[in-house]
mmCIF file of C-alpha atoms in Angstrom:
data_model
loop_
_atom_site.group_PDB
_atom_site.id
_atom_site.type_symbol
_atom_site.label_atom_id
_atom_site.label_comp_id
_atom_site.label_asym_id
_atom_site.label_seq_id
_atom_site.Cartn_x
_atom_site.Cartn_y
_atom_site.Cartn_z
ATOM 1 C CA MET A 65 -72.413 14.375 -7.132
ATOM 2 C CA ASN A 66 -75.927 14.386 -7.491
ATOM 3 C CA THR A 67 -75.778 16.246 -10.884
ATOM 4 C CA LEU A 68 -74.221 13.541 -12.570
ATOM 5 C CA ILE A 69 -76.915 11.111 -11.013
ATOM 6 C CA ASP A 70 -79.515 12.874 -12.248
ATOM 7 C CA VAL A 71 -77.379 13.252 -15.302
ATOM 8 C CA THR A 72 -77.613 9.349 -15.774
ATOM 9 C CA LEU A 73 -80.408 7.646 -14.435
ATOM 10 C CA ASN A 74 -82.947 10.137 -16.135
ATOM 11 C CA PRO A 75 -82.152 9.139 -19.079
ATOM 12 C CA ILE A 76 -82.805 5.367 -18.291
ATOM 13 C CA VAL A 77 -86.423 6.128 -16.694
ATOM 14 C CA GLY A 78 -87.190 7.741 -18.420
ATOM 15 C CA ILE A 79 -87.312 5.121 -21.445
ATOM 16 C CA LEU A 80 -88.339 2.237 -18.459
ATOM 17 C CA ARG A 81 -90.910 4.891 -17.815
ATOM 18 C CA ARG A 82 -92.302 5.067 -21.671
ATOM 19 C CA SER A 83 -92.114 1.556 -22.189
ATOM 20 C CA GLY A 84 -94.813 0.230 -19.987
ATOM 21 C CA LEU A 85 -92.386 -1.626 -17.996
ATOM 22 C CA LEU A 86 -93.571 -0.441 -14.821
ATOM 23 C CA ALA A 87 -97.048 -0.263 -15.128
ATOM 24 C CA ASN A 88 -99.837 -2.769 -14.443
ATOM 25 C CA ASP A 89 -98.173 -4.590 -11.579
ATOM 26 C CA LEU A 90 -95.358 -6.070 -13.763
ATOM 27 C CA ASP A 91 -92.764 -6.363 -10.427
ATOM 28 C CA TYR A 92 -95.979 -8.237 -8.960
ATOM 29 C CA HIS A 93 -96.013 -11.209 -11.576
ATOM 30 C CA ILE A 94 -92.367 -11.447 -11.786
ATOM 31 C CA VAL A 95 -91.950 -12.233 -8.490
ATOM 32 C CA ARG A 96 -95.097 -14.882 -8.607
ATOM 33 C CA ALA A 97 -94.128 -16.558 -11.795
ATOM 34 C CA SER A 98 -90.217 -16.332 -10.431
ATOM 35 C CA MET A 99 -91.436 -18.582 -6.574
ATOM 36 C CA VAL A 100 -93.888 -20.665 -9.030
ATOM 37 C CA ILE A 101 -90.786 -21.772 -11.147
ATOM 38 C CA MET A 102 -87.997 -22.411 -7.846
ATOM 39 C CA PHE A 103 -90.776 -24.514 -5.975
ATOM 40 C CA PHE A 104 -91.142 -26.236 -9.015
ATOM 41 C CA PHE A 105 -87.286 -27.035 -9.306
ATOM 42 C CA PHE A 106 -86.672 -27.129 -5.575
ATOM 43 C CA GLY A 107 -89.822 -29.657 -5.273
ATOM 44 C CA TYR A 108 -88.562 -31.789 -8.319
ATOM 45 C CA GLN A 109 -85.442 -32.100 -6.230
ATOM 46 C CA LYS A 110 -87.063 -34.158 -3.491
ATOM 47 C CA TRP A 111 -88.456 -37.242 -5.429
ATOM 48 C CA TRP A 112 -85.000 -38.118 -5.384
ATOM 49 C CA ALA A 113 -82.976 -39.921 -3.413
ATOM 50 C CA TYR A 114 -79.365 -37.292 -3.600
ATOM 51 C CA GLU A 115 -81.966 -35.109 -2.494
ATOM 52 C CA ALA A 116 -83.021 -37.204 0.444
ATOM 53 C CA ASP A 117 -79.185 -37.207 1.473
ATOM 54 C CA ARG A 118 -78.657 -33.623 1.140
ATOM 55 C CA LEU A 119 -81.728 -32.827 3.677
ATOM 56 C CA VAL A 120 -80.975 -34.409 7.042
ATOM 57 C CA PRO A 121 -79.279 -31.796 8.540
ATOM 58 C CA PHE A 122 -82.178 -29.656 7.359
ATOM 59 C CA ILE A 123 -84.360 -31.694 8.533
ATOM 60 C CA SER A 124 -82.200 -32.884 11.907
ATOM 61 C CA ASN A 125 -81.811 -29.464 12.695
ATOM 62 C CA GLY A 126 -84.142 -27.759 11.561
ATOM 63 C CA PRO A 127 -86.990 -26.783 15.160
ATOM 64 C CA LEU A 128 -89.996 -26.926 13.400
ATOM 65 C CA ILE A 129 -89.446 -29.732 10.937
ATOM 66 C CA TRP A 130 -87.790 -32.283 13.146
ATOM 67 C CA TRP A 131 -90.595 -34.300 13.485
ATOM 68 C CA LEU A 132 -90.695 -35.607 9.600
ATOM 69 C CA TYR A 133 -87.838 -37.933 10.209
ATOM 70 C CA PRO A 134 -90.419 -39.860 12.548
ATOM 71 C CA VAL A 135 -93.641 -39.887 10.553
ATOM 72 C CA PHE A 136 -92.130 -39.863 7.181
ATOM 73 C CA GLY A 137 -88.874 -41.328 7.628
ATOM 74 C CA HIS A 138 -85.947 -41.234 5.483
ATOM 75 C CA GLN A 139 -87.399 -40.870 1.787
ATOM 76 C CA GLY A 140 -91.369 -40.262 3.705
ATOM 77 C CA ALA A 141 -89.960 -37.056 4.495
ATOM 78 C CA SER A 142 -88.345 -35.693 1.001
ATOM 79 C CA TRP A 143 -91.368 -36.992 -0.446
ATOM 80 C CA PHE A 144 -93.139 -34.823 2.110
ATOM 81 C CA LEU A 145 -91.084 -31.638 1.706
ATOM 82 C CA GLY A 146 -91.826 -32.240 -3.198
ATOM 83 C CA VAL A 147 -95.670 -31.955 -2.316
ATOM 84 C CA ALA A 148 -96.098 -28.951 -0.007
ATOM 85 C CA GLU A 149 -93.142 -27.076 -2.715
ATOM 86 C CA TRP A 150 -95.530 -28.134 -5.443
ATOM 87 C CA THR A 151 -98.982 -27.892 -3.485
ATOM 88 C CA TRP A 152 -97.399 -24.051 -2.603
ATOM 89 C CA GLY A 153 -96.219 -22.826 -5.971
ATOM 90 C CA ALA A 154 -99.336 -24.557 -8.034
ATOM 91 C CA LEU A 155 -101.641 -21.576 -5.795
ATOM 92 C CA LEU A 156 -99.225 -19.437 -6.267
ATOM 93 C CA PHE A 157 -99.878 -20.406 -10.009
ATOM 94 C CA ALA A 158 -103.429 -19.880 -9.855
ATOM 95 C CA GLY A 159 -103.042 -16.512 -8.024
ATOM 96 C CA PHE A 160 -102.775 -15.009 -11.357
ATOM 97 C CA TRP A 161 -106.087 -15.670 -12.364
ATOM 98 C CA ASP A 162 -107.613 -16.844 -8.602
ATOM 99 C CA LYS A 163 -105.945 -13.996 -6.151
ATOM 100 C CA ARG A 164 -108.120 -16.340 -2.835
ATOM 101 C CA LEU A 165 -105.612 -19.649 -4.074
ATOM 102 C CA GLY A 166 -103.333 -16.915 -4.071
ATOM 103 C CA VAL A 167 -102.922 -16.399 -0.573
ATOM 104 C CA LEU A 168 -103.211 -20.243 -0.115
ATOM 105 C CA GLY A 169 -100.283 -20.304 -1.937
ATOM 106 C CA ALA A 170 -98.336 -17.348 0.190
ATOM 107 C CA VAL A 171 -99.258 -18.584 3.541
ATOM 108 C CA GLY A 172 -97.746 -22.526 1.923
ATOM 109 C CA SER A 173 -94.221 -20.335 1.245
ATOM 110 C CA SER A 174 -94.259 -18.093 4.516
ATOM 111 C CA ALA A 175 -94.852 -21.145 6.455
ATOM 112 C CA THR A 176 -92.360 -23.248 4.188
ATOM 113 C CA PHE A 177 -89.634 -20.249 4.671
ATOM 114 C CA ILE A 178 -90.706 -19.757 8.270
ATOM 115 C CA ALA A 179 -89.348 -23.447 9.413
ATOM 116 C CA THR A 180 -85.798 -23.569 7.001
ATOM 117 C CA VAL A 181 -85.444 -20.022 8.925
ATOM 118 C CA SER A 182 -85.113 -21.184 11.822
ATOM 119 C CA ILE A 183 -83.139 -24.255 11.190
ATOM 120 C CA ILE A 184 -79.680 -21.286 11.033
ATOM 121 C CA PRO A 185 -79.415 -20.459 14.842
ATOM 122 C CA PHE A 186 -79.651 -25.265 15.084
ATOM 123 C CA MET A 187 -77.433 -25.975 12.075
ATOM 124 C CA PRO A 188 -74.106 -27.241 13.748
ATOM 125 C CA ASP A 189 -71.099 -25.334 12.372
ATOM 126 C CA GLY A 190 -73.044 -23.029 10.716
ATOM 127 C CA TRP A 191 -70.383 -19.803 11.828
ATOM 128 C CA ASP A 192 -66.550 -20.163 10.866
ATOM 129 C CA ALA A 193 -64.856 -20.068 14.160
ATOM 130 C CA SER A 194 -61.473 -19.188 12.303
ATOM 131 C CA ALA A 195 -63.417 -16.156 11.604
ATOM 132 C CA GLY A 196 -64.177 -14.737 14.934
ATOM 133 C CA GLY A 197 -67.914 -17.024 14.469
ATOM 134 C CA PHE A 198 -70.733 -15.125 13.901
ATOM 135 C CA PRO A 199 -71.206 -13.409 11.295
ATOM 136 C CA ALA A 200 -68.918 -15.356 9.250
ATOM 137 C CA MET A 201 -71.051 -18.577 7.768
ATOM 138 C CA THR A 202 -70.772 -21.800 6.600
ATOM 139 C CA GLY A 203 -70.963 -25.189 5.932
ATOM 140 C CA ASN A 204 -75.837 -25.150 5.064
ATOM 141 C CA VAL A 205 -76.001 -21.657 6.831
ATOM 142 C CA PRO A 206 -75.325 -19.854 3.609
ATOM 143 C CA PHE A 207 -77.382 -21.574 1.464
ATOM 144 C CA LEU A 208 -80.433 -21.227 3.598
ATOM 145 C CA MET A 209 -79.624 -16.967 4.135
ATOM 146 C CA LYS A 210 -80.938 -17.448 0.732
ATOM 147 C CA ASP A 211 -84.095 -18.456 2.061
ATOM 148 C CA VAL A 212 -83.852 -14.780 4.720
ATOM 149 C CA VAL A 213 -85.821 -12.760 1.157
ATOM 150 C CA LEU A 214 -87.536 -15.523 -0.074
ATOM 151 C CA LEU A 215 -89.960 -16.126 3.152
ATOM 152 C CA ALA A 216 -89.606 -11.323 2.354
ATOM 153 C CA VAL A 217 -90.758 -12.532 -0.849
ATOM 154 C CA SER A 218 -93.807 -15.136 0.574
ATOM 155 C CA LEU A 219 -95.227 -11.780 2.885
ATOM 156 C CA TYR A 220 -94.632 -9.043 -0.235
ATOM 157 C CA LEU A 221 -97.273 -11.988 -2.303
ATOM 158 C CA LEU A 222 -99.402 -12.851 0.923
ATOM 159 C CA LYS A 223 -99.736 -8.724 2.051
ATOM 160 C CA GLN A 224 -100.424 -8.044 -2.545
ATOM 161 C CA ASP A 225 -103.248 -11.095 -2.557
ATOM 162 C CA VAL A 226 -104.682 -10.595 1.152
ATOM 163 C CA ALA A 227 -104.825 -6.722 -0.594
ATOM 164 C CA ARG A 228 -106.273 -6.706 -4.314
ATOM 165 C CA VAL A 229 -109.045 -9.826 -2.485
ATOM 166 C CA THR A 230 -110.476 -7.575 -0.749
ATOM 167 C CA SER A 231 -110.688 -4.262 -2.015
ATOM 168 C CA PRO A 232 -113.644 -3.691 -2.734
ATOM 169 C CA VAL A 233 -113.944 -3.629 -6.355
ATOM 170 C CA ALA A 234 -112.984 -7.950 -5.492
ATOM 171 C CA ALA A 235 -115.521 -8.297 -2.998
ATOM 172 C CA LYS A 236 -118.116 -7.357 -5.676
ATOM 173 C CA ALA A 237 -116.710 -9.503 -8.389
ATOM 174 C CA LEU A 238 -116.868 -12.668 -6.007
ATOM 175 C CA SER A 239 -120.164 -11.837 -4.856
#
């Protein structure tokens, strides 16, 4: 079986290595660009009433974001989240050129997804009783599960940007 895997993968790995696609932090840049795009689209949705209505079960059951309604009201909470998402996206975008700004964006992004992942255990009817409950997701929980990956991506960008800011080469360039 190993021989079959080697015969199949070795030419593919060789082509990718020679193409240069795997060099120069391409993965890091694609992850950053993906987060910028994601924050742009998700932030844009927050400006419209349909999204403000869609957010009700998430905000109402969020142990870290429940306070948005008493402070900002129904539409204001959605606008607040839109501004926050565009802010984190803009800082992540600026992180292509200035890793210090990337750190700020990654911190905000991480906080965003910590807040949304924390909703999962509190979402009513999130686990299908007819399928035995947990781990059979239902309702809004499957939508929130993507945020587990987005939290991991945010932490990856944070680690990468902090490492770049604190490297001896970066320290010299900043001084």
